[in-house]
Short mmCIF file of C-alpha atoms and ligand atoms in Angstrom, two decimals:
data_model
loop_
_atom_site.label_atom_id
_atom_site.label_comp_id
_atom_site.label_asym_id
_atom_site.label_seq_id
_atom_site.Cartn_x
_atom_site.Cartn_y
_atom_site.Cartn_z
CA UNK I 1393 0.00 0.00 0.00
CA UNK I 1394 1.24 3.72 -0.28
CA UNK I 1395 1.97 5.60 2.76
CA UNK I 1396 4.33 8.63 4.17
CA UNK I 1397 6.88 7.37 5.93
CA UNK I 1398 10.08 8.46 7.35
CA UNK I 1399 13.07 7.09 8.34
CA UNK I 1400 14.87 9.78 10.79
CA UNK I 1401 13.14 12.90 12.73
CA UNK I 1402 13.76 15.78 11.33
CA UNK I 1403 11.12 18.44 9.04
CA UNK I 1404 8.60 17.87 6.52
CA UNK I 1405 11.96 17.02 3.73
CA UNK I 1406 11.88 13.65 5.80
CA UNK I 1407 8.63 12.25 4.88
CA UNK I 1408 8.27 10.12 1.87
CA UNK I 1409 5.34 8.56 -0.17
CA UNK I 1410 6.47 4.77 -0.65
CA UNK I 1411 5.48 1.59 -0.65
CA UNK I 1412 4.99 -0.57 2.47
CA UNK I 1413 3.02 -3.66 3.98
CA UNK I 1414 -0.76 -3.52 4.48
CA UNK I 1415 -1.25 -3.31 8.77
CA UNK I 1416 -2.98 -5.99 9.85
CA UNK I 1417 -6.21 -6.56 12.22
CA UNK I 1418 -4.66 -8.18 15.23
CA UNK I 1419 -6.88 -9.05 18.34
CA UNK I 1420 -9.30 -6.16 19.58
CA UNK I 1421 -8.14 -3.90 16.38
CA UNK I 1422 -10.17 -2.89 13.06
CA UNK I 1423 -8.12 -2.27 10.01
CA UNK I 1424 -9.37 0.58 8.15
CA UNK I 1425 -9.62 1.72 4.59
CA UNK I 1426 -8.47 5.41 5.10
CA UNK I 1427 -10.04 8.01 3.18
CA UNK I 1428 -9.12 10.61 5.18
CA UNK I 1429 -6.64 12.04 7.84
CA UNK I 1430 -6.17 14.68 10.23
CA UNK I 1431 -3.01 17.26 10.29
CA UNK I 1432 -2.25 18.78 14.17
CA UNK I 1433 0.80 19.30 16.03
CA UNK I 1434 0.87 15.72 17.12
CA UNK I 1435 2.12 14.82 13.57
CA UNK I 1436 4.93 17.69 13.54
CA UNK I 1437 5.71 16.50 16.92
CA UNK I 1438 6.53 12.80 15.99
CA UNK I 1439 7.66 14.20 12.75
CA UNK I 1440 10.61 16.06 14.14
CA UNK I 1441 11.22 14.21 17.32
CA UNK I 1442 10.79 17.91 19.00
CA UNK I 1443 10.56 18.30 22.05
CA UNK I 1444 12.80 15.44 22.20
CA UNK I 1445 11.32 13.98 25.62
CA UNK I 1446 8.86 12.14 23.21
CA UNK I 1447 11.35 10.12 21.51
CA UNK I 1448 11.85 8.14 24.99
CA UNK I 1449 8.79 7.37 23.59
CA UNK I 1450 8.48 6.20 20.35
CA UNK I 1451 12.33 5.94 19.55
CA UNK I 1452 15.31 7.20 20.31
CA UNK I 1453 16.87 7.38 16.45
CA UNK I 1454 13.43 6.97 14.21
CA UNK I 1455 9.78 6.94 15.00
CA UNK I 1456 7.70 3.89 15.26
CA UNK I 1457 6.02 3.62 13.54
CA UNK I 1458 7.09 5.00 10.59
CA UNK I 1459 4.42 5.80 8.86
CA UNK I 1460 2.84 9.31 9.89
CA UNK I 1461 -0.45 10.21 10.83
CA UNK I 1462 -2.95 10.08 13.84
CA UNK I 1463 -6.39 11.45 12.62
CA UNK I 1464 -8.67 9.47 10.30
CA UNK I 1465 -12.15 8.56 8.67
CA UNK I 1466 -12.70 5.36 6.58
CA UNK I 1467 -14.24 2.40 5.57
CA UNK I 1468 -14.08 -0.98 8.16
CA UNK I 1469 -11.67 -3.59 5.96
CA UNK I 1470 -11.57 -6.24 8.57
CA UNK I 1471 -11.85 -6.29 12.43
CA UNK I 1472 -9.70 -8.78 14.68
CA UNK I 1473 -10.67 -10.93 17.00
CA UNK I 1474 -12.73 -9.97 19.66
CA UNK I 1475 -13.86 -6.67 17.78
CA UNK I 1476 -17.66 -7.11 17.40
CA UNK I 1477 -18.78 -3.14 17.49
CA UNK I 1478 -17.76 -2.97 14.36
CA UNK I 1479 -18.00 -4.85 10.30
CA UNK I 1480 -16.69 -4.31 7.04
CA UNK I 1481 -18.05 -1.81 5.48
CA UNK I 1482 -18.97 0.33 8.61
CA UNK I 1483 -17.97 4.35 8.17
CA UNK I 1484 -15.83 5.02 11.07
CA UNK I 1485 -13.30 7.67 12.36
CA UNK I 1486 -10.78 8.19 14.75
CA UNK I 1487 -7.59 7.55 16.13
CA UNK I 1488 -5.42 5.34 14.23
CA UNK I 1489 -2.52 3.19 15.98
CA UNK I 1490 -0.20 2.37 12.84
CA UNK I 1491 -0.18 5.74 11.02
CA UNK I 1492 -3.15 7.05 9.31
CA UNK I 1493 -1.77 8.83 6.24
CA UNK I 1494 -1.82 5.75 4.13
CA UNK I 1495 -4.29 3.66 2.17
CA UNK I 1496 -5.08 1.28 5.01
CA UNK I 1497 -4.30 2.05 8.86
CA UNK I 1498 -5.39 -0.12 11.99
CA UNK I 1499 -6.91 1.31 15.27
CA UNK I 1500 -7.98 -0.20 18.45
CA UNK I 1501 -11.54 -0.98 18.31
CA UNK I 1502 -12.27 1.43 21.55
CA UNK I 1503 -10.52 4.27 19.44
CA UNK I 1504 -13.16 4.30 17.04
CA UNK I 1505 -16.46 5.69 16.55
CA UNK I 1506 -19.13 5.80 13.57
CA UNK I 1507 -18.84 8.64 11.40
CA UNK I 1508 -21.13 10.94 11.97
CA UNK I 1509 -23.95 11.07 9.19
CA UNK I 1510 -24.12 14.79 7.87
CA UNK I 1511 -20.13 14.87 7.30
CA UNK I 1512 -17.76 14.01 4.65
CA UNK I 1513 -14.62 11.95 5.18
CA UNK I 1514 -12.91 15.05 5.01
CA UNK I 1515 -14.43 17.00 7.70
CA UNK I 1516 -14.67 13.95 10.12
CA UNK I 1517 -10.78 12.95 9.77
CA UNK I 1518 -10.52 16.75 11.51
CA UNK I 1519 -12.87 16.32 14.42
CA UNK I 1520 -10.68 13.39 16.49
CA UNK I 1521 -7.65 14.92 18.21
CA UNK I 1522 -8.42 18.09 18.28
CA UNK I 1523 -12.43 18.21 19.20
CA UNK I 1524 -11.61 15.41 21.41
CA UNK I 1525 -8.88 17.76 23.10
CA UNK I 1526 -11.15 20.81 23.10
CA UNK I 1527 -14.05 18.61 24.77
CA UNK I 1528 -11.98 17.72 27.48
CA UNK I 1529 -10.64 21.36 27.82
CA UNK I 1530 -14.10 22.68 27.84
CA UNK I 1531 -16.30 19.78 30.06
CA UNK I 1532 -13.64 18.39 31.90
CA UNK I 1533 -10.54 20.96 33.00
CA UNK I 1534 -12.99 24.30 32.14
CA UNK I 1535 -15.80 22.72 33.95
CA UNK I 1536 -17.77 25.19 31.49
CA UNK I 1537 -21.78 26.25 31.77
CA UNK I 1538 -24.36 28.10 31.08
CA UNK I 1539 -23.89 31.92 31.56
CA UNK I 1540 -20.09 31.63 32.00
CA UNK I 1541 -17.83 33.97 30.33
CA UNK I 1542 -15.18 31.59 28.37
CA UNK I 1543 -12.01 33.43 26.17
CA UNK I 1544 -10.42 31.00 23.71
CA UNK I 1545 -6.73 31.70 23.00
CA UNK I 1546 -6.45 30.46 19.79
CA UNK I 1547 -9.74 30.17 18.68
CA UNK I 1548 -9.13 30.25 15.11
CA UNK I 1549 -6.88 27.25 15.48
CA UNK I 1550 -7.38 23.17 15.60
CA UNK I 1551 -8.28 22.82 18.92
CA UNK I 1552 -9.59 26.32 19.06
CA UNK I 1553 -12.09 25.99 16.55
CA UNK I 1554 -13.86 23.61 18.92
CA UNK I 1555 -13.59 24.73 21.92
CA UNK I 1556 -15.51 27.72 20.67
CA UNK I 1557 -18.30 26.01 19.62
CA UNK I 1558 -18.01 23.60 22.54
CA UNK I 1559 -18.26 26.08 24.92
CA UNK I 1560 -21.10 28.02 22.93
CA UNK I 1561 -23.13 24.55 23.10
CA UNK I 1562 -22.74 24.75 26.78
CA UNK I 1563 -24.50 27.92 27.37
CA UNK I 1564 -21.75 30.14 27.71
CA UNK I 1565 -20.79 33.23 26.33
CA UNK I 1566 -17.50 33.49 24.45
CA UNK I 1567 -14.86 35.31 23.40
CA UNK I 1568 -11.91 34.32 21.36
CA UNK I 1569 -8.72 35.38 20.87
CA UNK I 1570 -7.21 35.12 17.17
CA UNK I 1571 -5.10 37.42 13.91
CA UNK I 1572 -7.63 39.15 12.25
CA UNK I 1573 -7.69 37.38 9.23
CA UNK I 1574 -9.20 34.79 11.05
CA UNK I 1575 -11.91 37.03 13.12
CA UNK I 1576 -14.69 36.19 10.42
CA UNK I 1577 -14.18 32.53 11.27
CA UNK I 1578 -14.20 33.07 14.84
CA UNK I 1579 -18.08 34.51 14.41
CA UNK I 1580 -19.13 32.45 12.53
CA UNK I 1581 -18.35 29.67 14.95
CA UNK I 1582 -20.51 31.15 17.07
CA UNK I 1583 -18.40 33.58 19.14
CA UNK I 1584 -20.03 36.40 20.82
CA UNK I 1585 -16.78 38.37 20.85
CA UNK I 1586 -13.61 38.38 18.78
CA UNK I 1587 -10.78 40.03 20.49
CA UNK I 1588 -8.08 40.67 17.56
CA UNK I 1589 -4.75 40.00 19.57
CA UNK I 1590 -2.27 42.19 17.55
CA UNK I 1591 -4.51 45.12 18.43
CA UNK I 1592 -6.30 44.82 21.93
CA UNK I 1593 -4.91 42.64 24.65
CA UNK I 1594 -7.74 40.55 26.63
CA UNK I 1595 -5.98 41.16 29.98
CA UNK I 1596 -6.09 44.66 29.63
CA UNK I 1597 -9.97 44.91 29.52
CA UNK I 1598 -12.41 45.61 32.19
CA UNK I 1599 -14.08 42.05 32.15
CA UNK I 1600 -12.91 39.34 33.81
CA UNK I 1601 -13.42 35.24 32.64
CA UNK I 1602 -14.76 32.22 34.35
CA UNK I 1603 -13.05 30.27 32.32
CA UNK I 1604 -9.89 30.80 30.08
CA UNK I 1605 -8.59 27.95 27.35
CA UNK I 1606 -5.13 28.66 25.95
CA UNK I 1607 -4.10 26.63 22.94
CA UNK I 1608 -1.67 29.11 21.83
CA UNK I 1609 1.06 32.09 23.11
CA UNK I 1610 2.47 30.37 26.06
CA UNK I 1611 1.48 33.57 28.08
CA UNK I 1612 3.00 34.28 31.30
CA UNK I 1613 0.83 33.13 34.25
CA UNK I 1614 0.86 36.19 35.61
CA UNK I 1615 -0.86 37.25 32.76
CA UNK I 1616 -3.83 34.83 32.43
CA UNK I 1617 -4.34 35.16 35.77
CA UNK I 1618 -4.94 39.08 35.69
CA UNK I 1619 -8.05 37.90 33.10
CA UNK I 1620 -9.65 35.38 35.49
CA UNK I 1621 -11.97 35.96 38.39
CA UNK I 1622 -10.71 35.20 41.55
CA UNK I 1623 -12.25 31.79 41.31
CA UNK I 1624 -12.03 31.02 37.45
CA UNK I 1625 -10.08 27.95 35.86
CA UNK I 1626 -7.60 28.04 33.43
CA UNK I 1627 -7.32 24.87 31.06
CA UNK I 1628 -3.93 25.11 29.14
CA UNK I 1629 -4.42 22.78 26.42
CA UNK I 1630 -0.53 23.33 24.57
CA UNK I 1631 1.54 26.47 23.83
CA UNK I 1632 4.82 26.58 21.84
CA UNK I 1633 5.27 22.88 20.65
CA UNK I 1634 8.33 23.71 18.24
CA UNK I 1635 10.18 25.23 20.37
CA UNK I 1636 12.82 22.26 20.44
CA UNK I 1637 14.39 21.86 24.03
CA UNK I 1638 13.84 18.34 26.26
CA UNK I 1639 10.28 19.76 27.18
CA UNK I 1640 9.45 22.38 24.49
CA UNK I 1641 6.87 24.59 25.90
CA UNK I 1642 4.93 22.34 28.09
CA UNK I 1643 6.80 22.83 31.59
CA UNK I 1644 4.63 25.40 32.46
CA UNK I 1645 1.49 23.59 31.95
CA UNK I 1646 2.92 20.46 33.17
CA UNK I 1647 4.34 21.58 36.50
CA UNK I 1648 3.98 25.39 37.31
CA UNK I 1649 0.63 25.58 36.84
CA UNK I 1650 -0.58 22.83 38.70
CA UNK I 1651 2.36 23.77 41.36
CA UNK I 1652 1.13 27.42 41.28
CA UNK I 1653 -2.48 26.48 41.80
CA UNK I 1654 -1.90 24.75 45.21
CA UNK I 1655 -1.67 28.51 46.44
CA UNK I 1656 -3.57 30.22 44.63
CA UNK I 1657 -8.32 30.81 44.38
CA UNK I 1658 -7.93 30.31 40.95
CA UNK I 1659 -7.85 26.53 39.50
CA UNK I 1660 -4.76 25.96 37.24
CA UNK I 1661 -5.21 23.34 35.01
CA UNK I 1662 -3.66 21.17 32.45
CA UNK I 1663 -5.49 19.44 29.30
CA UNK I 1664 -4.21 16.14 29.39
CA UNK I 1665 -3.83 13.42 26.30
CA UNK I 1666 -6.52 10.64 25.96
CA UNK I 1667 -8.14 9.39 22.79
CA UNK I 1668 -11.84 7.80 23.97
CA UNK I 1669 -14.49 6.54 21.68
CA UNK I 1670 -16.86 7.59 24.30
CA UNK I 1671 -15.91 11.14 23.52
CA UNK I 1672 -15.98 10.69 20.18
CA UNK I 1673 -19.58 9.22 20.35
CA UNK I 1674 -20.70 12.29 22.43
CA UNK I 1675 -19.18 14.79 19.81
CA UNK I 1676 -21.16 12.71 16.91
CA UNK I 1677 -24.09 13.42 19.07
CA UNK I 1678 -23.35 17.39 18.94
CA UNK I 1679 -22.06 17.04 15.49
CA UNK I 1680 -25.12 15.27 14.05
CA UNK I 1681 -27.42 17.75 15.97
CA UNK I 1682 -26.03 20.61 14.40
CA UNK I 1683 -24.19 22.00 17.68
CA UNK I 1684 -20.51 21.42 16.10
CA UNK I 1685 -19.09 21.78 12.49
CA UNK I 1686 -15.18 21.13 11.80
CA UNK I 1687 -14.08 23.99 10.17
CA UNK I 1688 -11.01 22.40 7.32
CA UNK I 1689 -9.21 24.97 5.56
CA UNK I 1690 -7.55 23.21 3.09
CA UNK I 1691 -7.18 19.56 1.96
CA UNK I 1692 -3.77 17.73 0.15
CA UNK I 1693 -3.82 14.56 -1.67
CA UNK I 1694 -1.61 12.06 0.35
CA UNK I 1695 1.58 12.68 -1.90
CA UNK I 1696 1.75 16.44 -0.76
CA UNK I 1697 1.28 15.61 3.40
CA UNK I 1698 4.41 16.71 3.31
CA UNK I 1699 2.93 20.40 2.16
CA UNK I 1700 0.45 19.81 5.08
CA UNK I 1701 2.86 19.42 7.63
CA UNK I 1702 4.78 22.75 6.21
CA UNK I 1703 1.07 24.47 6.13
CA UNK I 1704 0.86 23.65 9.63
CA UNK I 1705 3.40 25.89 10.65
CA UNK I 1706 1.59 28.99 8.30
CA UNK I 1707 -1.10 28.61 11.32
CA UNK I 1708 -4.21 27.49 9.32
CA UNK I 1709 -7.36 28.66 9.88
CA UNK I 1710 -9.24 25.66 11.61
CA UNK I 1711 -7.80 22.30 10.71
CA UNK I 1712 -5.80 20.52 7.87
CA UNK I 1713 -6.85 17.25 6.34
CA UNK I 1714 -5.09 14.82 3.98
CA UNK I 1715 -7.00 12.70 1.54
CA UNK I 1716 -6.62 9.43 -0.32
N1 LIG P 880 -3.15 18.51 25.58
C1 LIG P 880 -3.41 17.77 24.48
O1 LIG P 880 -3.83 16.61 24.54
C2 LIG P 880 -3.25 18.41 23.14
C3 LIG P 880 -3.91 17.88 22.03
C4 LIG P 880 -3.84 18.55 20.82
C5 LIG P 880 -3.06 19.70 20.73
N2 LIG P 880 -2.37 20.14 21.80
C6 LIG P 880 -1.54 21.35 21.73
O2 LIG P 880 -2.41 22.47 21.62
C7 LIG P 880 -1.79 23.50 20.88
C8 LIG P 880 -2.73 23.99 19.80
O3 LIG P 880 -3.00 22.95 18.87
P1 LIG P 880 -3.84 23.31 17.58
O4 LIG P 880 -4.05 22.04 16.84
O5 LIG P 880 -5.02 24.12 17.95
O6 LIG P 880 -2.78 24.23 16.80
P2 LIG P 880 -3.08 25.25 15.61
O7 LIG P 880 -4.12 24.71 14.69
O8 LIG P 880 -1.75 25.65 15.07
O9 LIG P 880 -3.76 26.51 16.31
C9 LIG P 880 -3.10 27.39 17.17
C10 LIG P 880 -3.70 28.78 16.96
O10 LIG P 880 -3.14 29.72 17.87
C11 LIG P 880 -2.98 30.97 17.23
N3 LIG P 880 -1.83 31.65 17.82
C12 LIG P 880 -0.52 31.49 17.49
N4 LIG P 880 0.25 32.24 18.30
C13 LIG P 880 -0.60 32.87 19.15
C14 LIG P 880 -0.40 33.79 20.22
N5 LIG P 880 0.82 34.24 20.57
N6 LIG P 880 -1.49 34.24 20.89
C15 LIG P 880 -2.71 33.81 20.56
N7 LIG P 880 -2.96 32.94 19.55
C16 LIG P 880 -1.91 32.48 18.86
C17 LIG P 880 -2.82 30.68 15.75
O11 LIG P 880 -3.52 31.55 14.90
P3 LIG P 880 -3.37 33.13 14.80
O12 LIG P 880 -1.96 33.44 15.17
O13 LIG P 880 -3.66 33.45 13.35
O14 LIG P 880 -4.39 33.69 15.73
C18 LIG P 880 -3.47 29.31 15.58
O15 LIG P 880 -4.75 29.43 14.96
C19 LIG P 880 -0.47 22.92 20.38
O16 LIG P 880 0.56 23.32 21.25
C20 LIG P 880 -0.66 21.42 20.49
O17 LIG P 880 0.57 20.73 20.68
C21 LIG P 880 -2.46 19.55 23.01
#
């Protein structure tokens, strides 16, 4: 089968389209045909091996596996033993375990979901890691409801892009953060406010947030807090990811926040990893009824991933998806 695959860390030059086995379904996996698949800054992160604590990991000298990719939607080829949510033939999408930007990629059978009906392979490969990341950002660390005021840092982003709408399906009233070129898409997401961050900053303001979610600009937590109320949460969900380094950017989520907020009114959180299909199902539910819509800039044909991954870095507005 054809798939991207590299053979040392490094940037997007490393990837190649090539030949290589077909995955197979082992016990409690599906094999999928892939039709689609995601782009986020967990690809550039295996990619390049950056921050290089992940390659205790998944290798020291070379990802594994090798072929790239996390994100996908396709077609049920075969299911493994054990697997009996799902048959050939059955839409899925989700998280894939041996590298989803090739023709056929396997997943564990709880990583997968139904596709939801009203979308196209396209816009469902989009939805897993990063809607999965905002929904746990927005329910789970943001705790958000009805009435709240929520600011989304990065709202015109991946994970951004969600969150708004997330948080707008909760009841709350939001604001997001963004570059103006991406302001329009902010609306129409459903934001009550766009604050345009090379002109206004949204700790200077008079108002004051429940509930912040920062997916981008690693600000100081001096400065986030100065935007909360005295009891609000903060839910980093990433910052600066290519910022090389043994941890990149994510020591302050990972340890100064949570340190910090042992001493501190307001709850100081971090977004952590998990790929669920019971998440998944519960975004298909606000998906199907209309509450959630992945917004996909721009989609490549699997031989230019490669561009993707370089796109990535040009900070898209809303999400990147490769195609087969
Ligand atoms: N915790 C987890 O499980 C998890 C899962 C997925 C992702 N992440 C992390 O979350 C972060 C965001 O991921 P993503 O997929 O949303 O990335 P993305 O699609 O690149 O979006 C980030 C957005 O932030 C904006 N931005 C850049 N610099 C900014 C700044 N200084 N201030 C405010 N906004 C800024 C960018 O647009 P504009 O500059 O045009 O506004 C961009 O739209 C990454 O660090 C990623 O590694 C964590």
């Amino acid at each position: 089968m054809k798939a991207i695959v590299q053979d040392r860390y490094g940037p997007a030059d490393v990837l190649a389209l090539r030949d290589t086995d077909r995955p197979a379904a082992g016990p409690g996996k599906v094999l999928v045909e892939v039709r689609a698949a995601g782009v986020d800054p967990g690809v550039w992160i295996f990619m390049t091996g950056r921050p290089y604590l992940v390659r205790m990991a998944i290798g020291l000298r070379r990802p594994t596996p090798a072929v790239r990719g996390r994100d996908l939607a396709g077609v049920v080829a075969a299911v493994g033993d054990g697997v009996t949510g799902f048959r050939p033939g059955d839409e899925v999408y989700g998280c894939g375990e041996s590298g989803s930007y090739a023709e056929f990629a396997v997943a564990r059978a709880d990583r997968l979901a139904p596709k939801p009906a009203n979308l196209t392979f396209a816009q469902a490969a989009a939805v897993p890691v990063s809607a999965m990341t905002a929904l746990r950002a927005v329910r789970d660390a943001g705790e958000v409801g009805a009435g709240q005021r929520v600011l989304v840092i990065g709202a015109g982003g991946g994970v951004g892009s969600f969150a708004v709408q997330l948080a707008k399906a909760r009841g709350a009233h939001v604001t997001g953060v963004c570059s103006g070129a991406k302001a329009g898409l902010v609306r129409g997401l459903g934001a009550d406010e766009v604050i345009d961050r090379a002109k206004d900053r949204f700790d200077r303001g008079p108002v004051r947030y429940d509930v912040i979610i920062e997916t981008a600009g690693d600000h100081p937590l001096a400065t986030l807090r100065r935007a909360l109320t005295p009891r609000g949460i903060l839910a980093i969900v990433g910052g600066s990811y290519d910022r090389g380094g043994l941890l990149g950017g994510f020591s302050r989520q990972m340890f100064r926040a949570p340190l910090l907020s042992l001493f501190v009114g307001q709850r100081l959180r971090s977004v952590g990893a998990r790929e669920d299909a019971a998440d998944l199902r519960e975004l298909t539910a606000l998906i199907e009824a209309g509450a959630v819509t992945p917004a996909v800039e721009r989609t490549y044909p699997l031989a230019d991933a490669p561009a993707a991954l370089r796109a990535l870095g040009h900070r898209p507005a809303g999400k990147l998806v490769v195609t087969l």
